[in-house]
Coordinates of C-alpha atoms in Angstrom, one line a residue:
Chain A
X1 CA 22.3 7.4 14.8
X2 CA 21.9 11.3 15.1
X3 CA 24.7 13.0 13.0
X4 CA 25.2 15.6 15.9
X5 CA 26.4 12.8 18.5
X6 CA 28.6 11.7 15.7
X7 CA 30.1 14.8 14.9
X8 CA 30.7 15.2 18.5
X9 CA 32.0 11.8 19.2
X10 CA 34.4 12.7 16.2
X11 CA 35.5 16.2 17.7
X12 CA 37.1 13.7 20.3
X13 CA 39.4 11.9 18.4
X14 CA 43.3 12.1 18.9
X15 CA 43.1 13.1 15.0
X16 CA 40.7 16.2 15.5
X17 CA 41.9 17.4 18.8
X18 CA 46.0 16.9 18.1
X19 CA 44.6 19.4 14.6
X20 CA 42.2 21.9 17.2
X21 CA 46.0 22.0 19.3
X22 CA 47.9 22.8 16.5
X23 CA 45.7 25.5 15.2
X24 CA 45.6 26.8 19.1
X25 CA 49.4 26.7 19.1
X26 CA 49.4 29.2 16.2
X27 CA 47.3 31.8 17.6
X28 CA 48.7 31.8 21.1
X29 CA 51.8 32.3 18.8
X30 CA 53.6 29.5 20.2
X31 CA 56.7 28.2 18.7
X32 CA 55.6 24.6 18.8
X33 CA 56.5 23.4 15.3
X34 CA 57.0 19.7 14.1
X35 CA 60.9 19.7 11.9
X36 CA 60.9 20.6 8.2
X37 CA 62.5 17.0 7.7
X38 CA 59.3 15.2 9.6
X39 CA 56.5 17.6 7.8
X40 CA 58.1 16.5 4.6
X41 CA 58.3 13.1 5.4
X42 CA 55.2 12.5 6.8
X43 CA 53.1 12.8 3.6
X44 CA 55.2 10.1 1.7
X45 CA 54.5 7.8 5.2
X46 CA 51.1 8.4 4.8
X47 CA 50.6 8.0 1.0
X48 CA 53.0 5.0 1.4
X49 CA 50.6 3.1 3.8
X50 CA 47.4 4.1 2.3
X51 CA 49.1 2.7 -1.6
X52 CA 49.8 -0.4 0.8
X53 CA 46.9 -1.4 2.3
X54 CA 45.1 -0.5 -1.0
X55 CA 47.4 -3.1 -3.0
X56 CA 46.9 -5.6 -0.3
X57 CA 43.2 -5.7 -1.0
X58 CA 43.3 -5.6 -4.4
X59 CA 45.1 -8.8 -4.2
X60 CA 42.7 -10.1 -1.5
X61 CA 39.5 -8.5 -3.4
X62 CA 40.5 -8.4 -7.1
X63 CA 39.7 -5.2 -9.2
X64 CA 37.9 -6.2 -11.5
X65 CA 35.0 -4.4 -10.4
X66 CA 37.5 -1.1 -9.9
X67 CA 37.1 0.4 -13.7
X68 CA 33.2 1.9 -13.5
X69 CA 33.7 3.7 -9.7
X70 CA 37.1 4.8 -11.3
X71 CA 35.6 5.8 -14.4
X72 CA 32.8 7.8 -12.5
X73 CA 35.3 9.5 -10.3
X74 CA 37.2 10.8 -12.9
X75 CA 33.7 11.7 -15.1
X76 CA 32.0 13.8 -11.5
X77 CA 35.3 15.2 -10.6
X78 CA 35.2 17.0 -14.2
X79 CA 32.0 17.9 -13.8
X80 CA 32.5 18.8 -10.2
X81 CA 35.5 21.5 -11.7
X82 CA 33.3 22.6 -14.8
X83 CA 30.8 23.6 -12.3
X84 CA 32.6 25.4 -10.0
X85 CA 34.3 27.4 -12.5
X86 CA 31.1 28.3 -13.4
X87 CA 30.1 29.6 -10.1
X88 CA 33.1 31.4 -9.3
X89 CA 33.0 33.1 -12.3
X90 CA 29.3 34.2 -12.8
X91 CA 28.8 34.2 -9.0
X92 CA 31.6 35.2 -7.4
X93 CA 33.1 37.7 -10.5
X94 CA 36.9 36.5 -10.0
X95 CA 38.6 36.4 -12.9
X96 CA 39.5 34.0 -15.2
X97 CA 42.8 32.2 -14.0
X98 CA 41.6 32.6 -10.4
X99 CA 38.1 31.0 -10.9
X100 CA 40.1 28.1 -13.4
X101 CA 42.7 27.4 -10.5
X102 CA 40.4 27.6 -7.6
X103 CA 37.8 25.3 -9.5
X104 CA 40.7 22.6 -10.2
X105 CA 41.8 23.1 -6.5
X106 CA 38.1 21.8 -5.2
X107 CA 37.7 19.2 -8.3
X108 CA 41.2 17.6 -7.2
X109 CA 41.6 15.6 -4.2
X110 CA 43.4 15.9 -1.0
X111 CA 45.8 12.8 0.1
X112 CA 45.5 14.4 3.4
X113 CA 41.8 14.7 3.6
X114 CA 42.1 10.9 2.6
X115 CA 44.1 9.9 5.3
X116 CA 42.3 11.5 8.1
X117 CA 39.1 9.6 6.2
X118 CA 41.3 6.2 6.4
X119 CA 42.2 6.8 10.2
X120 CA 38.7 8.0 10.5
X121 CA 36.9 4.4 9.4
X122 CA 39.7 3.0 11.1
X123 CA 38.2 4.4 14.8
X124 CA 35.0 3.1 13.6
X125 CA 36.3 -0.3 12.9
X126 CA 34.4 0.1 8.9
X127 CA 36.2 -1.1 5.9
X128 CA 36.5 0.5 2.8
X129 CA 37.4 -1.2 -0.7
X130 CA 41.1 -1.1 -1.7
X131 CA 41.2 0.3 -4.8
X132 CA 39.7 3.6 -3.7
X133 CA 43.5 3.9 -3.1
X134 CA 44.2 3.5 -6.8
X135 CA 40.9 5.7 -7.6
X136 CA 43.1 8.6 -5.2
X137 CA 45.8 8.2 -7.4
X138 CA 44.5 8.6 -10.7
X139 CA 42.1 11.6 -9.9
X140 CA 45.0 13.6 -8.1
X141 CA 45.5 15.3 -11.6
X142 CA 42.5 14.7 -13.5
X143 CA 41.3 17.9 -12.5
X144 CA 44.0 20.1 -13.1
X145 CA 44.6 19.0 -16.1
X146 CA 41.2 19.8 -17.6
X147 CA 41.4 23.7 -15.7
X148 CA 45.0 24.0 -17.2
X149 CA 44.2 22.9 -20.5
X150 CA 40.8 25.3 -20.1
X151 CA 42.2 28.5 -19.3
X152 CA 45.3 28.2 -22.1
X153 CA 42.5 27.6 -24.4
X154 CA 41.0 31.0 -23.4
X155 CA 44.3 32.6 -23.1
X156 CA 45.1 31.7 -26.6
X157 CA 41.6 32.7 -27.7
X158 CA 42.0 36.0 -26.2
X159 CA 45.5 36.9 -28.0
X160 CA 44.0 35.7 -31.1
X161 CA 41.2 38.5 -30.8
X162 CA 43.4 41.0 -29.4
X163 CA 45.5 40.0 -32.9
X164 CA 42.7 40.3 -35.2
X165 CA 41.5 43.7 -33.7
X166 CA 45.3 45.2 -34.0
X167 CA 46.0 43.2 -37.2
X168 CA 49.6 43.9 -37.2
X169 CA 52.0 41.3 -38.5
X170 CA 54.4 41.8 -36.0
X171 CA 52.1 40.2 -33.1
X172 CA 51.9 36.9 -35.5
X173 CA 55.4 35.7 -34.1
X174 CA 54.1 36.5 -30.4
X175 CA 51.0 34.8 -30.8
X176 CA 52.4 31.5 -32.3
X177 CA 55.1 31.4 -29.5
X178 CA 53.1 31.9 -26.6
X179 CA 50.6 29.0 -28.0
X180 CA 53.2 26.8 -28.1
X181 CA 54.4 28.0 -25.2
X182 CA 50.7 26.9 -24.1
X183 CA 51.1 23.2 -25.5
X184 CA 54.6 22.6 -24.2
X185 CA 53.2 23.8 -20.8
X186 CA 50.4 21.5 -20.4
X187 CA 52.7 18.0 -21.8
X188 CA 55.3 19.3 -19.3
X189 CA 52.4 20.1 -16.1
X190 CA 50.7 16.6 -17.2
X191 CA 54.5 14.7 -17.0
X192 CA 55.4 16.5 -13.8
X193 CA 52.0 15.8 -12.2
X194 CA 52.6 11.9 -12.9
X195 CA 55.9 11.8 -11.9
X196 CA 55.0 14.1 -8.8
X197 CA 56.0 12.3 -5.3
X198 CA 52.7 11.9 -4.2
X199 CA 52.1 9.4 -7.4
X200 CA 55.0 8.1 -7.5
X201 CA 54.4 6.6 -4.0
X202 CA 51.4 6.2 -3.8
X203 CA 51.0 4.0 -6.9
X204 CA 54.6 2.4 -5.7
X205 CA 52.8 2.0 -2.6
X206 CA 49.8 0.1 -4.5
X207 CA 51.9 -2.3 -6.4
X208 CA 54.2 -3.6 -3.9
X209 CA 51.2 -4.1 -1.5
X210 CA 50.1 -6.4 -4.3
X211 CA 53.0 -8.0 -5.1
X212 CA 53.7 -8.8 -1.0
X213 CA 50.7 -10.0 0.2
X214 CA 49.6 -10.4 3.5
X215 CA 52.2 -12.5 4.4
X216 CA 55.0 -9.7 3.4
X217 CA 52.9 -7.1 4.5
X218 CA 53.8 -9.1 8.2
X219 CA 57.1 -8.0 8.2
X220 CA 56.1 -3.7 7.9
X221 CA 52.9 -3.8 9.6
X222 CA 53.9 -2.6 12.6
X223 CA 55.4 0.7 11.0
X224 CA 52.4 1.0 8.0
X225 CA 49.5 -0.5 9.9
X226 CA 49.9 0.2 13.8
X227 CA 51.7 3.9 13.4
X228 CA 49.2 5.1 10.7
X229 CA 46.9 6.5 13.0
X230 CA 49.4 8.0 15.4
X231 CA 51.1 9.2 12.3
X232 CA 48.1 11.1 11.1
X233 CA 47.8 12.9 14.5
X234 CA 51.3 14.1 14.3
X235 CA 50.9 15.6 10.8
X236 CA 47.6 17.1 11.9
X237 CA 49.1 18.7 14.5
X238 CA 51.4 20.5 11.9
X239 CA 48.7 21.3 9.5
X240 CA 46.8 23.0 12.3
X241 CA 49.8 25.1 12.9
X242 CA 50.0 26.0 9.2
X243 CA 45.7 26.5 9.0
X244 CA 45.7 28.9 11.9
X245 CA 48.8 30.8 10.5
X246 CA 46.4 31.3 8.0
X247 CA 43.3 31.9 10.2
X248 CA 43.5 35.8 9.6
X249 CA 43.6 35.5 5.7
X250 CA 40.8 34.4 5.7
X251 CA 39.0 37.4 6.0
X252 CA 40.9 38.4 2.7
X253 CA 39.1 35.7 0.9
X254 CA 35.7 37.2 1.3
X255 CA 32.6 36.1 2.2
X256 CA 31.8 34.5 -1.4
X257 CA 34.5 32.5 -1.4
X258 CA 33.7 31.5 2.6
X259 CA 30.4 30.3 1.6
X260 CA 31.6 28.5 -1.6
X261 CA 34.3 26.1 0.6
X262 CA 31.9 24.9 2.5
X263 CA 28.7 24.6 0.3
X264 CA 30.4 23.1 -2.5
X265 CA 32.5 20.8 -0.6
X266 CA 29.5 19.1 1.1
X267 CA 27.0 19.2 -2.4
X268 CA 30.1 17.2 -3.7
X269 CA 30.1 14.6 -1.1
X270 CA 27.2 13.8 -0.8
X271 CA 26.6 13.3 -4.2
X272 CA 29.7 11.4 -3.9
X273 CA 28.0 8.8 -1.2
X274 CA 25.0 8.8 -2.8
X275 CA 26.5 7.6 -6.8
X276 CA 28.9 5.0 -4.6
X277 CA 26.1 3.7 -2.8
X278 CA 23.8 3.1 -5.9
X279 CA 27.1 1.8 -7.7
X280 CA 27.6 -0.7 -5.1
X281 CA 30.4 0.4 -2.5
X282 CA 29.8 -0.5 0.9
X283 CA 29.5 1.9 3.4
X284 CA 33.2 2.9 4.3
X285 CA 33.6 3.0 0.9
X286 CA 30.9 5.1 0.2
X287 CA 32.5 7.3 2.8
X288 CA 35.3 7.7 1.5
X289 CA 34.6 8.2 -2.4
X290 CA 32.6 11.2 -1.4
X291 CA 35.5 12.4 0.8
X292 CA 37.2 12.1 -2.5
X293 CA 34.7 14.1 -4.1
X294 CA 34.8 16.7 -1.5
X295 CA 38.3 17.4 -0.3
X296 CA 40.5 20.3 -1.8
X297 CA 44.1 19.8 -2.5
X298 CA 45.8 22.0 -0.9
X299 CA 50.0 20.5 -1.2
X300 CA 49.8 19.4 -4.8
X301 CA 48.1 22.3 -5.8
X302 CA 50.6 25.5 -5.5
X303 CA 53.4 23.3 -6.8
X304 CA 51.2 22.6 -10.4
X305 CA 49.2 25.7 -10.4
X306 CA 51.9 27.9 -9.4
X307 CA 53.6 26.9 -12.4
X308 CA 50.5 26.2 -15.2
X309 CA 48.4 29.2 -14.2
X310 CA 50.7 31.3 -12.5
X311 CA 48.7 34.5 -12.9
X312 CA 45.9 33.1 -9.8
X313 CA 46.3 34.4 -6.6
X314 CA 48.1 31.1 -4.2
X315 CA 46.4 33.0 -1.9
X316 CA 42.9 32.5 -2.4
X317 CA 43.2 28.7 -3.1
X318 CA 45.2 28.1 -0.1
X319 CA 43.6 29.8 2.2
X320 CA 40.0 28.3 1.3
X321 CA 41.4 24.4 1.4
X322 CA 43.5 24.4 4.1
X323 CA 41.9 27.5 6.2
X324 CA 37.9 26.3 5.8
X325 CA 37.4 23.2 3.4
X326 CA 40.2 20.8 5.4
X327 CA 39.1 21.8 9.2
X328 CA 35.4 22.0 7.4
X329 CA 36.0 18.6 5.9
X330 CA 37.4 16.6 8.4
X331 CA 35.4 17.8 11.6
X332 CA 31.9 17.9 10.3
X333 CA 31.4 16.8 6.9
X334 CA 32.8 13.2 7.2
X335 CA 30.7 12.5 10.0
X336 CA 28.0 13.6 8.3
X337 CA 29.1 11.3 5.9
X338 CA 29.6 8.3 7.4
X339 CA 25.6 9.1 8.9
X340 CA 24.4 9.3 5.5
X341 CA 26.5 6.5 4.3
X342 CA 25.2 4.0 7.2
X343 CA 21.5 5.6 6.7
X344 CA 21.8 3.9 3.1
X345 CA 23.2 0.7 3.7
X346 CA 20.9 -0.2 6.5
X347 CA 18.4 -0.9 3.5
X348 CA 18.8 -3.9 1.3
X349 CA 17.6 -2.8 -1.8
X350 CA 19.5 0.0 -3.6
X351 CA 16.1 0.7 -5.4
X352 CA 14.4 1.9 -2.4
X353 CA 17.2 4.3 -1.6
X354 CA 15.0 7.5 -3.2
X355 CA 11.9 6.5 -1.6
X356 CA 14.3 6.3 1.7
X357 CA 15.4 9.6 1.0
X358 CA 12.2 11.7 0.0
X359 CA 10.3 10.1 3.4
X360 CA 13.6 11.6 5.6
X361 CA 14.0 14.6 4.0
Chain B
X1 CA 97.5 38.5 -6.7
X2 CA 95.5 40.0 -9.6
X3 CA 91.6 40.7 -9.3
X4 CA 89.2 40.4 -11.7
X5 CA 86.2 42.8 -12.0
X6 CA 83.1 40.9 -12.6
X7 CA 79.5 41.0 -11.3
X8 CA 77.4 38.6 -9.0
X9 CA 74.0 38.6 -9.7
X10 CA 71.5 37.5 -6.4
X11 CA 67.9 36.4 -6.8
X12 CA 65.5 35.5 -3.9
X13 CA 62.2 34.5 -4.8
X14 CA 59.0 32.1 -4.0
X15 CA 60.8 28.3 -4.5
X16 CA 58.0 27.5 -6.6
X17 CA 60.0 29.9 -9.2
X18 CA 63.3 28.3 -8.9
X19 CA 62.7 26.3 -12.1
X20 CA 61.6 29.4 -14.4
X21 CA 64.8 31.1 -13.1
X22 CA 67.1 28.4 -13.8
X23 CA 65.8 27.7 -17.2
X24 CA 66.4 31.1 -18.3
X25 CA 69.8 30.8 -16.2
X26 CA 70.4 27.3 -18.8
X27 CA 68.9 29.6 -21.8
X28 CA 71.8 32.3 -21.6
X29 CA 74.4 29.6 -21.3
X30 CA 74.9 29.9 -17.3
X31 CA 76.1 26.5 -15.9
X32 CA 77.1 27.6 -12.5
X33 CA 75.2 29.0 -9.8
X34 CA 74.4 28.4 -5.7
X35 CA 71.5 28.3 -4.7
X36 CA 70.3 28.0 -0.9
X37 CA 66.5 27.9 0.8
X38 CA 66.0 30.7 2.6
X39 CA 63.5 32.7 5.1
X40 CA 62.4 36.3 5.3
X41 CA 59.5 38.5 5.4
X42 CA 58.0 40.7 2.7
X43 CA 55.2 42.2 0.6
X44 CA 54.0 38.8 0.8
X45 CA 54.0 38.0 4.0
X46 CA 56.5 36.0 6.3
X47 CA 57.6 33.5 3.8
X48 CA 59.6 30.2 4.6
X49 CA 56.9 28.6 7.4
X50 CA 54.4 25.5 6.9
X51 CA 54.9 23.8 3.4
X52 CA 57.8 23.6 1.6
X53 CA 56.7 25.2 -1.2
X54 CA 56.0 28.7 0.6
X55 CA 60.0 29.0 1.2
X56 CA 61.8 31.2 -1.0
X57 CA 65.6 30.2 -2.7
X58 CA 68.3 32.6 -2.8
X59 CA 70.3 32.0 -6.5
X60 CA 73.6 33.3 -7.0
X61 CA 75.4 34.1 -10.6
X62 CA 78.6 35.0 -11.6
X63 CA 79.5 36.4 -14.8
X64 CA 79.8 39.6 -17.0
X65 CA 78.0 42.6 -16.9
X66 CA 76.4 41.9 -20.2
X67 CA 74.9 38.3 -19.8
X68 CA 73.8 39.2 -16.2
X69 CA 71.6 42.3 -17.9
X70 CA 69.9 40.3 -20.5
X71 CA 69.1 37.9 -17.8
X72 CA 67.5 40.2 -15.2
X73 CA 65.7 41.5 -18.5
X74 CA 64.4 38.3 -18.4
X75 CA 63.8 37.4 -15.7
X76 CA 61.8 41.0 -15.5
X77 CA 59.7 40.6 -18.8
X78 CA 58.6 37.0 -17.6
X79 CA 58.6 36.2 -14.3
X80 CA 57.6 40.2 -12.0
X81 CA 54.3 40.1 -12.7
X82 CA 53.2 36.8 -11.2
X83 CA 55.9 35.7 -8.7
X84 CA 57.5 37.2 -5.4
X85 CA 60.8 37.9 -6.8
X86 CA 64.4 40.3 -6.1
X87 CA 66.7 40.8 -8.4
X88 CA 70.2 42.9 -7.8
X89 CA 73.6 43.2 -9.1
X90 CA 76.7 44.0 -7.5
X91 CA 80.2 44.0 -8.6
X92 CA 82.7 41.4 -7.2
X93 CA 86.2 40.2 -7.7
X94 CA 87.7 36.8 -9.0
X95 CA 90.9 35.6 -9.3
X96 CA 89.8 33.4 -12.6
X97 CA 87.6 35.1 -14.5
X98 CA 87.6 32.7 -17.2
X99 CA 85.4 30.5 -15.2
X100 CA 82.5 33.0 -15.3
X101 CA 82.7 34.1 -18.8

């Protein structure tokens, strides 16, 4: 299977080309444009299916074999953040609540990235396990947490130096508010993250696709099984609209920042297949943990960083998810992917998967 | 009919500040207030297409001259620097004033 021919048999899918239309629409300047009420609703169809089907395999499945590929989710997608801080910030020479809310940005995962990855196996007629539904859930705010709870640390470190070098009295009031200020901010992003929507549905979604079973999943399937797909083209078609709105920011984001949404997006992923496939997912699931690894949230994201680190720039991390990583993400990386993915589980033995590697590579 | 001389307070900014504003509107005791979504263009750009959250809400407040001041000083100290945010004051008239003091 040559990852070319895949990538191309991908381009032509009603997913990518209704996105490819949509971000045509925006720079012939059409007013094509899907209702506020259907752009809004569509995410919470979406998360609501994918929490379904999830729950129904659980039941089917069990989890019992869910808690290490959770637990390593949540340990690489810190990693994945700590990392990219460090790039942006030695690299790329952004500034501190920039580098902390773009690094949480590409260490959180997209819902919509996962959906297009759902449809995607979907075409291919691959399964993927279930509780990579729940794994979705619990990572969306792993990541921000750990950049929130980073950069007050360093913004309380800083006022405590500016303090000591002043060393005037007056500041100690200041200092002691705005810490607390600090602490009351994360408890609060932490309680709105979990009660967010996309949570809130998703692990809704989750349990009452356990609960019902196949037999009560019957009765919805046609609206959360047979419309998924069709429902994913429809919301692509408005997030191309919105990413080629955005097209001509992107030459504000500079070239660093370019390079970064696509380099780091596919290191992630495929480090992502690579740990699934030696913990023992098959391959859609593979697939579809490293998409996990590599997508950028790009919804979720203003609405908790515009409120935890307010001093970054919506701007930049906007622009590189939706404008590069998504498009980037969805067209060519999760073909790639899927190759890599199937190149690995066409061998038995998971030990041989090195040797595999260093004899292809 | 007697009028009352009061002020009206407008603030149009990124939705994503709504909350800030109202807690400091909750913080000076200001119960009432109308708040719509709205659309325009400015130093930031068109604002009000693709997500929700890149619409802006206009909030509206009635109530003395002196409470309205220390809010906009406020809303001024913490808000300007990192949100897209106008503030103005303009004098209106009520016929019950004691419902906006």
């Amino acid at each position: 299977m040559d990852v070319l021919g895949v990538i191309q048999a991908n381009i032509l899918t009603p997913v990518v080309l209704f996105f490819i239309l949509g971000i045509v629409a925006a720079r012939i300047k059409s007013d094509l444009k899907i209702p506020n009420a259907i752009s809004e609703f569509l995410p919470i169809y979406l998360l609501a299916a994918i929490g379904l089907h999830g729950g129904l395999e659980m039941r089917n499945a069990g989890f019992s074999d869910m808690l290490i590929p959770m637990l390593t989710a949540i340990g690489l997608s810190l990693m994945f953040t700590l990392n990219h801080y460090q790039i942006l910030r030695r690299l790329g020479k952004f500034n501190i609540f920039d580098s902390y809310a773009l690094a949480s940005t590409y260490g959180a995962v997209g819902a919509v990235t996962f959906s297009v990855g759902s449809s995607f196996l979907k075409n291919q007629g691959v399964e993927s396990e279930g509780y990579l539904a729940a794994i979705l859930a619990v990572l969306e705010p792993v990541s921000f947490i750990l950049a929130i709870f980073l950069t007050n640390m360093a913004v309380s470190k800083q006022i405590k130096s500016k303090k000591q070098s002043i060393s005037v009295d007056t500041l100690d009031n200041n200092e002691k508010t705005s810490i607390e200020q600090n602490k009351s901010n994360l408890s609060k992003v932490l309680y709105e993250s979990i009660t967010g929507k996309a949570i809130v549905i998703l692990l809704g979604g989750i349990v009452i696709g356990y609960f019902i079973g196949d037999k009560g999943f019957d009765s919805i399937s046609i609206v959360f099984d047979e419309l998924f797909t069709g429902a994913v083209a429809i919301f692509l078609l408005e997030m191309g609209i919105i990413a080629g709105k955005r097209l001509d920011d992107i030459k504000k984001v500079g070239l660093f920042l370019v390079t970064f949404s696509i380099l780091l997006p596919t290191f992630n992923g495929i480090i992502g297949v690579l740990v699934a496939t030696a913990l023992g997912l098959s391959l859609g699931g593979a697939v579809m943990f490293g998409l996990l690894m590599a997508s950028a949230s790009f919804i979720a994201a203003p609405a908790v960083l515009r409120h935890a680190i307010p001093q970054a720039k919506p701007s930049l991390y906007i622009t590189s998810a939706l404008g590069i990583t998504f498009p980037y993400n969805i067209i060519i990386l999760l073909p790639i992917m899927f190759t890599i993915s199937s190149m690995l589980h066409d061998l038995e033995a998971p030990i041989s998967l090195f040797n595999y590697l260093s004899i292809n590579l | 009919m007697k009028l009352f001389d009061v002020k009206l307070l407008t603030v149009t900014c990124e939705i994503l500040a709504q909350k800030n504003i109202i807690e400091i509107l909750n913080k000076h005791g200001i119960t009432g207030y109308t708040l719509y979504e709205v659309d325009g263009n400015g130093s930031k750009g068109v604002r009000g297409q693709g997500f929700k959250n890149e619409k802006n809400v206009k909030i509206e407040i009635i109530s003395t001259e002196a409470r309205l001041k220390d809010i906009v000083e406020e809303i001024t100290r913490s808000l300007f620097s990192d949100f897209a945010i106008i503030v103005y004051i303009s004098d209106v008239q009520v016929l019950r004033p004691e419902k906006f003091i």
